[in-house]
CSV table of C-alpha atoms in Angstrom, one decimal:
chain,number,residue,atom,x,y,z
A,1289,MET,CA,-52.7,12.8,-15.8
A,1290,HIS,CA,-50.8,9.4,-15.9
A,1291,PRO,CA,-48.4,9.3,-18.9
A,1292,GLU,CA,-50.0,6.3,-20.6
A,1293,ILE,CA,-53.4,7.9,-20.3
A,1294,ALA,CA,-52.0,11.1,-21.8
A,1295,LEU,CA,-50.6,9.2,-24.8
A,1296,GLU,CA,-53.9,7.5,-25.4
A,1297,ALA,CA,-55.8,10.7,-25.2
A,1298,THR,CA,-53.7,12.3,-27.9
A,1299,GLY,CA,-53.9,9.3,-30.1
A,1300,ASN,CA,-50.2,8.4,-29.9
A,1301,ALA,CA,-49.1,4.9,-29.3
A,1302,MET,CA,-46.4,3.8,-27.0
A,1303,PRO,CA,-43.4,2.5,-29.0
A,1304,ASP,CA,-43.0,-1.2,-28.4
A,1305,VAL,CA,-39.3,-1.0,-27.9
A,1306,LYS,CA,-37.7,-2.4,-24.8
A,1307,PRO,CA,-34.5,-0.4,-23.8
A,1308,ALA,CA,-31.4,-2.4,-23.6
A,1309,LEU,CA,-30.1,-3.2,-20.1
A,1310,GLN,CA,-27.2,-0.8,-19.4
A,1311,LEU,CA,-25.3,1.0,-16.7
A,1312,SER,CA,-26.4,4.3,-15.3
A,1313,GLU,CA,-25.1,7.6,-16.7
A,1314,LEU,CA,-22.7,7.8,-13.7
A,1315,SER,CA,-21.2,4.3,-13.9
A,1316,PRO,CA,-18.9,4.6,-16.8
A,1317,ALA,CA,-17.0,7.3,-15.0
A,1318,ILE,CA,-16.6,5.2,-11.8
A,1319,ILE,CA,-13.6,2.9,-11.6
A,1320,GLN,CA,-12.2,0.9,-8.7
A,1321,SER,CA,-10.3,3.2,-6.3
A,1322,GLU,CA,-6.5,3.0,-6.9
A,1323,ILE,CA,-6.3,2.6,-3.1
A,1324,ARG,CA,-8.4,-0.6,-3.3
A,1325,ALA,CA,-6.6,-1.8,-6.4
A,1326,MET,CA,-3.2,-1.5,-4.9
A,1327,SER,CA,-4.3,-3.2,-1.7
A,1328,VAL,CA,-5.6,-6.2,-3.8
A,1329,GLU,CA,-2.4,-6.4,-5.7
A,1330,CYS,CA,-0.4,-6.2,-2.5
A,1331,ASP,CA,-2.3,-9.1,-1.0
A,1332,ARG,CA,-1.7,-11.1,-4.2
A,1333,VAL,CA,2.1,-10.8,-3.9
A,1334,GLY,CA,2.3,-10.9,-0.1
A,1335,GLY,CA,3.7,-7.4,0.1
A,1336,ILE,CA,3.7,-4.7,2.8
A,1337,ASN,CA,0.6,-2.5,2.4
A,1338,LEU,CA,1.4,1.2,2.8
A,1339,ALA,CA,-1.4,2.0,0.4
A,1340,GLN,CA,-4.7,1.9,2.2
A,1341,GLY,CA,-5.1,4.0,5.3
A,1342,ILE,CA,-6.4,1.1,7.4
A,1343,CYS,CA,-4.4,2.1,10.5
A,1344,ASP,CA,-3.8,-1.4,11.9
A,1345,THR,CA,-2.3,-0.4,15.2
A,1346,ARG,CA,-3.8,-1.7,18.5
A,1347,LEU,CA,-7.2,-0.3,19.5
A,1348,PRO,CA,-7.8,1.0,23.0
A,1349,ASP,CA,-8.6,-1.8,25.5
A,1350,ALA,CA,-11.7,0.0,26.6
A,1351,ALA,CA,-13.1,0.0,23.1
A,1352,ALA,CA,-12.9,-3.7,22.7
A,1353,ALA,CA,-14.1,-4.5,26.2
A,1354,GLY,CA,-17.1,-2.1,25.8
A,1355,ALA,CA,-18.1,-3.6,22.5
A,1356,ILE,CA,-17.9,-7.2,23.8
A,1357,ALA,CA,-19.9,-6.3,26.9
A,1358,ALA,CA,-22.5,-4.6,24.7
A,1359,ILE,CA,-22.9,-7.8,22.6
A,1360,GLU,CA,-23.2,-9.9,25.7
A,1361,ASP,CA,-25.7,-7.5,27.2
A,1362,GLY,CA,-27.9,-7.8,24.1
A,1363,HIS,CA,-27.3,-4.4,22.4
A,1364,ASN,CA,-27.5,-6.0,19.0
A,1365,ILE,CA,-30.5,-4.3,17.4
A,1366,TYR,CA,-30.9,-1.0,15.6
A,1367,THR,CA,-30.2,2.1,17.5
A,1368,ARG,CA,-32.0,5.4,17.2
A,1369,LEU,CA,-31.2,7.1,13.9
A,1370,ASP,CA,-28.9,9.6,15.6
A,1371,GLY,CA,-27.0,7.0,17.6
A,1372,ILE,CA,-27.0,6.0,21.2
A,1373,ALA,CA,-27.2,8.7,23.8
A,1374,PRO,CA,-24.0,7.7,25.7
A,1375,LEU,CA,-21.9,8.0,22.5
A,1376,ARG,CA,-23.5,11.3,21.5
A,1377,GLU,CA,-22.8,12.7,25.0
A,1378,ALA,CA,-19.2,11.4,25.0
A,1379,ILE,CA,-18.6,13.0,21.6
A,1380,ALA,CA,-20.0,16.3,22.9
A,1381,VAL,CA,-17.6,16.2,25.8
A,1382,LYS,CA,-14.7,15.5,23.4
A,1383,MET,CA,-15.7,18.3,21.1
A,1384,ALA,CA,-15.9,20.8,23.9
A,1385,GLN,CA,-12.4,19.7,25.2
A,1386,HIS,CA,-10.6,19.3,21.9
A,1387,ASN,CA,-12.5,21.4,19.3
A,1388,TYR,CA,-13.7,24.2,21.6
A,1389,LEU,CA,-17.2,23.6,20.2
A,1390,ALA,CA,-20.3,23.5,22.4
A,1391,VAL,CA,-22.6,21.0,20.7
A,1392,ASP,CA,-26.0,19.8,22.0
A,1393,PRO,CA,-25.8,16.0,21.9
A,1394,HIS,CA,-29.5,15.7,21.6
A,1395,SER,CA,-30.1,18.2,18.7
A,1396,GLU,CA,-26.8,18.9,17.0
A,1397,LEU,CA,-25.0,15.6,16.8
A,1398,LEU,CA,-25.5,12.6,14.5
A,1399,VAL,CA,-23.6,9.3,14.8
A,1400,THR,CA,-22.9,8.1,11.3
A,1401,ASN,CA,-21.6,5.2,9.4
A,1402,GLY,CA,-18.1,6.5,9.2
A,1403,ALA,CA,-17.1,10.0,8.1
A,1404,THR,CA,-17.9,8.9,4.6
A,1405,GLY,CA,-21.6,8.3,5.6
A,1406,ALA,CA,-21.7,11.7,7.2
A,1407,LEU,CA,-20.6,13.5,4.1
A,1408,HIS,CA,-22.9,11.4,1.9
A,1409,ALA,CA,-26.0,12.2,4.0
A,1410,ALA,CA,-25.1,15.9,4.5
A,1411,CYS,CA,-24.7,16.4,0.7
A,1412,LEU,CA,-28.1,14.7,0.0
A,1413,ALA,CA,-29.8,16.9,2.6
A,1414,LEU,CA,-28.2,20.3,1.8
A,1415,LEU,CA,-27.3,20.3,-1.9
A,1416,ASN,CA,-29.1,19.8,-5.2
A,1417,PRO,CA,-27.9,18.2,-8.5
A,1418,GLY,CA,-25.8,20.7,-10.5
A,1419,ASP,CA,-24.6,22.6,-7.4
A,1420,GLU,CA,-20.9,23.3,-7.4
A,1421,VAL,CA,-18.6,22.4,-4.5
A,1422,LEU,CA,-15.1,23.8,-4.2
A,1423,LEU,CA,-12.3,21.5,-2.9
A,1424,PHE,CA,-8.6,21.6,-3.0
A,1425,GLU,CA,-6.1,19.6,-5.0
A,1426,PRO,CA,-4.5,17.2,-4.1
A,1427,PHE,CA,-7.9,15.8,-3.0
A,1428,TYR,CA,-9.2,12.7,-1.4
A,1429,GLY,CA,-10.8,10.7,-4.2
A,1430,TYR,CA,-13.8,9.6,-2.1
A,1431,HIS,CA,-14.8,13.2,-1.6
A,1432,VAL,CA,-14.9,13.8,-5.4
A,1433,SER,CA,-16.6,10.5,-6.0
A,1434,THR,CA,-19.3,11.2,-3.4
A,1435,LEU,CA,-20.1,14.5,-5.1
A,1436,LEU,CA,-20.2,13.0,-8.5
A,1437,SER,CA,-22.4,10.1,-7.3
A,1438,GLN,CA,-25.0,12.8,-6.3
A,1439,ARG,CA,-24.7,14.6,-9.6
A,1440,LEU,CA,-23.0,17.5,-7.8
A,1441,VAL,CA,-20.1,19.4,-9.6
A,1442,PRO,CA,-16.7,19.3,-7.9
A,1443,VAL,CA,-14.7,22.4,-8.7
A,1444,ILE,CA,-11.0,21.7,-8.1
A,1445,VAL,CA,-8.7,24.5,-6.8
A,1446,PRO,CA,-5.0,23.5,-6.8
A,1447,LEU,CA,-2.8,24.2,-3.8
A,1448,ASP,CA,0.7,25.4,-4.4
A,1449,ASP,CA,2.8,22.2,-5.0
A,1450,ALA,CA,5.8,23.5,-3.1
A,1451,ASP,CA,4.2,24.0,0.3
A,1452,TRP,CA,0.4,23.4,-0.2
A,1453,THR,CA,-0.5,27.0,0.4
A,1454,ILE,CA,-3.8,28.5,-0.9
A,1455,ASP,CA,-4.0,31.0,-3.7
A,1456,PHE,CA,-7.0,32.9,-2.6
A,1457,ASP,CA,-7.4,34.8,-5.9
A,1458,ARG,CA,-7.6,31.4,-7.6
A,1459,LEU,CA,-10.2,30.3,-5.0
A,1460,ARG,CA,-12.3,33.3,-5.5
A,1461,ASP,CA,-12.1,33.0,-9.3
A,1462,ALA,CA,-13.4,29.5,-9.1
A,1463,MET,CA,-16.7,30.7,-7.5
A,1464,THR,CA,-19.7,31.0,-9.8
A,1465,SER,CA,-23.4,31.6,-9.3
A,1466,ARG,CA,-23.8,27.8,-8.8
A,1467,THR,CA,-21.3,27.5,-6.0
A,1468,ARG,CA,-23.0,26.2,-2.9
A,1469,ALA,CA,-20.3,24.8,-0.6
A,1470,ILE,CA,-16.6,24.5,0.1
A,1471,LEU,CA,-15.3,21.1,1.2
A,1472,LEU,CA,-12.2,21.1,3.5
A,1473,ASN,CA,-10.1,18.3,4.9
A,1474,SER,CA,-7.6,19.3,7.6
A,1475,PRO,CA,-5.3,17.6,8.4
A,1476,ALA,CA,-5.5,16.6,4.8
A,1477,ASN,CA,-5.3,13.3,3.0
A,1478,PRO,CA,-3.0,12.9,1.0
A,1479,SER,CA,-0.8,16.0,1.4
A,1480,GLY,CA,-0.7,16.1,5.2
A,1481,LYS,CA,-1.5,19.8,5.1
A,1482,VAL,CA,-2.9,21.4,8.3
A,1483,PHE,CA,-4.9,24.5,7.4
A,1484,THR,CA,-3.8,27.5,9.6
A,1485,ARG,CA,-6.2,29.6,11.6
A,1486,GLY,CA,-5.5,32.5,9.2
A,1487,GLU,CA,-6.3,30.4,6.1
A,1488,LEU,CA,-9.5,29.1,7.6
A,1489,ALA,CA,-10.5,32.7,8.7
A,1490,ARG,CA,-10.2,33.8,5.0
A,1491,ILE,CA,-12.2,30.8,3.9
A,1492,ALA,CA,-14.8,31.6,6.5
A,1493,GLU,CA,-15.0,35.2,5.1
A,1494,LEU,CA,-15.6,33.9,1.6
A,1495,ALA,CA,-18.2,31.4,2.8
A,1496,THR,CA,-20.1,34.1,4.7
A,1497,GLU,CA,-19.8,36.6,1.8
A,1498,HIS,CA,-21.2,34.1,-0.7
A,1499,ASP,CA,-23.6,32.3,1.7
A,1500,LEU,CA,-21.9,28.9,1.3
A,1501,PHE,CA,-21.9,25.8,3.4
A,1502,VAL,CA,-18.6,24.5,4.6
A,1503,PHE,CA,-18.2,20.7,4.9
A,1504,SER,CA,-15.2,20.2,7.2
A,1505,ASP,CA,-13.8,16.7,7.2
A,1506,GLU,CA,-11.7,16.5,10.4
A,1507,ILE,CA,-11.1,12.8,10.7
A,1508,TYR,CA,-7.3,13.2,11.2
A,1509,GLU,CA,-7.7,16.0,13.8
A,1510,HIS,CA,-5.5,14.3,16.4
A,1511,PHE,CA,-2.7,13.5,14.1
A,1512,LEU,CA,-0.7,16.8,14.3
A,1513,PHE,CA,3.1,17.2,14.2
A,1514,ASP,CA,5.7,19.8,15.1
A,1515,GLY,CA,3.4,21.7,17.5
A,1516,ARG,CA,0.7,22.5,15.0
A,1517,GLU,CA,-2.9,23.2,16.1
A,1518,HIS,CA,-6.1,21.9,14.7
A,1519,VAL,CA,-8.8,24.5,14.2
A,1520,SER,CA,-12.4,23.5,13.6
A,1521,PRO,CA,-13.9,26.1,11.2
A,1522,ALA,CA,-17.2,26.0,13.1
A,1523,THR,CA,-15.5,27.9,15.9
A,1524,LEU,CA,-14.8,30.9,13.7
A,1525,PRO,CA,-17.1,34.0,13.5
A,1526,GLY,CA,-20.2,33.4,11.4
A,1527,MET,CA,-19.5,29.8,10.8
A,1528,ALA,CA,-21.6,27.9,13.4
A,1529,GLU,CA,-24.7,28.0,11.2
A,1530,ARG,CA,-23.1,27.1,7.9
A,1531,CYS,CA,-20.4,24.7,9.0
A,1532,ILE,CA,-21.0,20.9,8.9
A,1533,THR,CA,-18.3,19.4,11.1
A,1534,ILE,CA,-17.5,15.7,10.2
A,1535,SER,CA,-15.2,13.4,12.0
A,1536,GLY,CA,-15.0,10.0,13.6
A,1537,LEU,CA,-13.1,7.5,15.7
A,1538,SER,CA,-11.9,5.2,12.9
A,1539,LYS,CA,-8.4,6.6,12.7
A,1540,THR,CA,-7.9,7.8,16.3
A,1541,PHE,CA,-8.8,4.5,17.9
A,1542,SER,CA,-7.6,2.3,15.0
A,1543,ILE,CA,-11.1,0.9,14.3
A,1544,THR,CA,-11.6,1.7,10.7
A,1545,GLY,CA,-13.7,-1.4,10.2
A,1546,TRP,CA,-16.2,-0.4,12.9
A,1547,ARG,CA,-17.6,2.5,10.9
A,1548,ILE,CA,-18.1,5.0,13.8
A,1549,GLY,CA,-18.3,8.5,12.5
A,1550,TYR,CA,-20.2,11.6,13.5
A,1551,LEU,CA,-21.4,14.9,12.3
A,1552,ALA,CA,-22.1,18.1,14.2
A,1553,ALA,CA,-24.3,20.9,12.7
A,1554,ALA,CA,-26.9,23.5,13.6
A,1555,ALA,CA,-30.1,21.9,14.9
A,1556,ARG,CA,-32.0,23.2,11.8
A,1557,TRP,CA,-30.0,20.9,9.5
A,1558,LEU,CA,-29.9,17.7,11.6
A,1559,PRO,CA,-33.4,16.3,10.9
A,1560,ALA,CA,-32.9,16.2,7.1
A,1561,ILE,CA,-29.3,14.9,7.4
A,1562,GLY,CA,-30.4,12.3,9.8
A,1563,TYR,CA,-33.2,11.2,7.5
A,1564,PHE,CA,-30.9,10.6,4.6
A,1565,HIS,CA,-28.4,8.8,6.8
A,1566,ASP,CA,-31.1,6.5,8.1
A,1567,LEU,CA,-32.4,5.9,4.5
A,1568,THR,CA,-28.9,4.8,3.3
A,1569,TYR,CA,-27.2,3.3,6.4
A,1570,VAL,CA,-29.9,3.0,9.1
A,1571,CYS,CA,-27.3,3.2,11.9
A,1572,SER,CA,-23.7,2.4,12.8
A,1573,PRO,CA,-23.3,-1.1,14.4
A,1574,ALA,CA,-25.0,-0.9,17.8
A,1575,PRO,CA,-22.5,-2.8,20.0
A,1576,LEU,CA,-19.6,-0.9,18.4
A,1577,GLN,CA,-21.2,2.4,19.3
A,1578,TYR,CA,-21.1,1.2,23.0
A,1579,GLY,CA,-17.5,0.3,22.6
A,1580,ALA,CA,-16.6,3.7,21.1
A,1581,ALA,CA,-18.5,5.5,23.9
A,1582,ALA,CA,-16.6,3.4,26.5
A,1583,ALA,CA,-13.2,4.3,24.9
A,1584,LEU,CA,-14.0,8.0,24.8
A,1585,ARG,CA,-15.0,8.1,28.4
A,1586,ALA,CA,-12.0,6.0,29.5
A,1587,LEU,CA,-9.4,8.2,27.6
A,1588,GLU,CA,-11.0,11.5,28.4
A,1589,SER,CA,-8.6,12.5,31.2
A,1590,THR,CA,-5.5,10.6,30.1
A,1591,SER,CA,-2.5,11.4,27.9
A,1592,PHE,CA,-3.8,9.3,25.0
A,1593,TYR,CA,-4.2,12.0,22.5
A,1594,THR,CA,-0.8,13.6,23.3
A,1595,ASP,CA,0.9,10.2,23.2
A,1596,LEU,CA,-0.8,9.5,19.8
A,1597,ARG,CA,0.8,12.6,18.3
A,1598,GLY,CA,4.2,11.6,19.6
A,1599,GLU,CA,3.9,8.0,18.3
A,1600,TYR,CA,2.9,9.1,14.8
A,1601,GLU,CA,5.4,11.8,14.6
A,1602,ARG,CA,8.1,9.2,15.3
A,1603,LYS,CA,6.5,6.9,12.6
A,1604,ARG,CA,6.5,9.9,10.1
A,1605,ASP,CA,10.2,10.7,10.7
A,1606,LEU,CA,11.2,7.0,10.4
A,1607,LEU,CA,9.5,6.6,7.0
A,1608,CYS,CA,10.6,10.1,5.7
A,1609,ALA,CA,14.2,9.1,6.5
A,1610,ALA,CA,13.9,5.8,4.6
A,1611,LEU,CA,12.3,7.6,1.6
A,1612,THR,CA,15.1,10.1,1.5
A,1613,CYS,CA,17.6,7.3,1.6
A,1614,ALA,CA,15.8,5.7,-1.3
A,1615,GLU,CA,15.9,9.0,-3.2
A,1616,LEU,CA,12.1,9.2,-3.2
A,1617,VAL,CA,12.1,12.7,-1.8
A,1618,PRO,CA,9.1,13.1,0.7
A,1619,PHE,CA,6.9,16.1,1.3
A,1620,VAL,CA,7.1,16.1,5.1
A,1621,PRO,CA,3.4,16.1,6.3
A,1622,GLN,CA,2.2,18.5,8.9
A,1623,GLY,CA,-0.6,16.1,10.0
A,1624,ALA,CA,-2.6,12.9,9.1
A,1625,TYR,CA,-0.5,9.8,8.5
A,1626,TYR,CA,0.3,9.9,4.8
A,1627,ILE,CA,3.4,11.0,2.9
A,1628,LEU,CA,3.5,12.1,-0.7
A,1629,ALA,CA,6.9,11.4,-2.2
A,1630,ASP,CA,8.6,12.2,-5.5
A,1631,ALA,CA,8.9,8.9,-7.5
A,1632,THR,CA,10.6,10.4,-10.6
A,1633,ARG,CA,13.5,7.9,-10.2
A,1634,LEU,CA,11.2,4.9,-10.6
A,1635,GLN,CA,10.6,3.2,-13.9
A,1636,GLY,CA,7.2,3.9,-15.5
A,1637,ALA,CA,5.5,6.6,-17.6
A,1638,THR,CA,2.6,7.0,-15.1
A,1639,ALA,CA,2.2,7.0,-11.4
A,1640,SER,CA,0.4,3.7,-11.6
A,1641,GLU,CA,3.3,2.2,-13.4
A,1642,LYS,CA,5.7,3.6,-10.9
A,1643,ALA,CA,3.6,2.2,-8.0
A,1644,ARG,CA,3.7,-1.3,-9.5
A,1645,THR,CA,7.5,-0.9,-10.1
A,1646,LEU,CA,8.0,-0.2,-6.4
A,1647,LEU,CA,5.8,-3.2,-5.5
A,1648,ARG,CA,7.7,-5.5,-7.8
A,1649,GLN,CA,11.1,-4.3,-6.7
A,1650,CYS,CA,10.7,-4.1,-2.9
A,1651,GLY,CA,7.3,-5.5,-2.1
A,1652,ILE,CA,5.8,-2.2,-0.9
A,1653,ALA,CA,2.3,-1.1,-2.0
A,1654,THR,CA,1.6,2.6,-2.4
A,1655,VAL,CA,-1.1,4.7,-4.0
A,1656,PRO,CA,-0.3,6.4,-7.3
A,1657,GLY,CA,-0.4,10.2,-6.9
A,1658,SER,CA,-2.7,10.5,-9.9
A,1659,ALA,CA,-5.5,9.2,-7.7
A,1660,PHE,CA,-5.5,12.6,-5.9
A,1661,TYR,CA,-5.3,14.9,-9.0
A,1662,ARG,CA,-7.2,15.7,-12.1
A,1663,ALA,CA,-6.1,14.0,-15.3
A,1664,GLY,CA,-2.4,14.5,-15.9
A,1665,GLY,CA,-1.6,15.5,-12.4
A,1666,GLY,CA,0.4,13.6,-9.7
A,1667,SER,CA,2.2,11.5,-12.3
A,1668,ASN,CA,5.5,11.4,-10.4
A,1669,LEU,CA,4.0,11.1,-6.9
A,1670,LEU,CA,3.3,8.1,-4.7
A,1671,ARG,CA,1.4,8.2,-1.4
A,1672,PHE,CA,2.7,6.1,1.5
A,1673,CYS,CA,0.7,5.4,4.7
A,1674,PHE,CA,2.6,5.2,8.0
A,1675,GLY,CA,-0.4,4.3,10.2
A,1676,LYS,CA,1.1,0.8,10.6
A,1677,LYS,CA,2.4,-1.5,13.3
A,1678,ASP,CA,6.1,-0.9,14.0
A,1679,PRO,CA,7.3,-4.3,12.7
A,1680,ASP,CA,5.6,-3.7,9.4
A,1681,LEU,CA,6.9,-0.2,9.2
A,1682,HIS,CA,10.4,-1.2,10.0
A,1683,ARG,CA,10.3,-3.9,7.3
A,1684,ALA,CA,9.1,-1.4,4.8
A,1685,CYS,CA,11.9,1.1,5.7
A,1686,GLU,CA,14.5,-1.6,5.4
A,1687,ALA,CA,13.2,-2.6,2.0
A,1688,LEU,CA,13.2,1.1,0.9
A,1689,GLU,CA,16.8,1.6,2.1
A,1690,GLN,CA,17.8,-1.4,0.0
A,1691,LEU,CA,16.4,0.4,-3.0
A,1692,ALA,CA,19.0,3.1,-2.7
């Protein structure tokens, strides 16, 4: 029965009170990302932005040429909800070569609006409000905010601050009857941790034992240093059915504004995930999908990925040396392109105040470490991004050295 009819039938009158306009229950807890806030402040003062992970190095020529050709050829309308076939096929080849995953491009791959869109759609398709998702601290704030936006419950498991190792007793103790998934990010933002094969194998055992999904954000998979390997959890025993592999080309090809991500999962999950991605984003920009496909094909048999590692390892070492000189002791990252550094020496009671002190003193924007921790954590840490053009990175290093 319709609610108004039910009220009339029982003799009750609808109260003639109009509720006040107000924010949703979620909104008061949502604030502007510290990453965005520091980027805005950096623009205001004309500083060097080492805050946002925009990766403004040059994109591959094949990507630009492919996108321009697609525009001129009229590929400017919606694509299929799972993305264009040439891109899905190129991603499948890449995953076979680099991730050792055999993925059917027609039933197990979804092109998404960035890795962020992939996670958002997967959570909508596979989890229910009130479900708990385990993730490690320091965490990427957008992961936590995505979970909260869907009324999921993030359960934070801290890593060891000294070397970012996992306390598996603590991880197991965090599990409850409402735990439905584990969210991984390797290489990790902001710590630069690369999860080892042994760590991932133990996580896989827990996921299998407790029948959990594993959401694996692998967007920094090609940024690996000191000979480390990237392991996709989906390759481990028992994980193919429960692992949702998320990645993209934003960081690898320096095209963060293109919003080309992708998701690989068992065929049984793809229709529902694709539905929610279509509902929210429709599709990634059509001509940019063609550009991404062209770049993947062109770089398939080249030294591009090896050269990328070498280039970013050099950038890492350059910035770590400057931070050490400035007595902002860095946690040397194993992967990705961020450095967490100890900012105890800077003026300020909070990480936000210390970040603004650094911006004021030497014109460098960073992200307060508190953005990656629960309340009270990360108060003496700052995150620096070294995914920058060399001239900007050199200017930042010179400014830091003057701080010493």
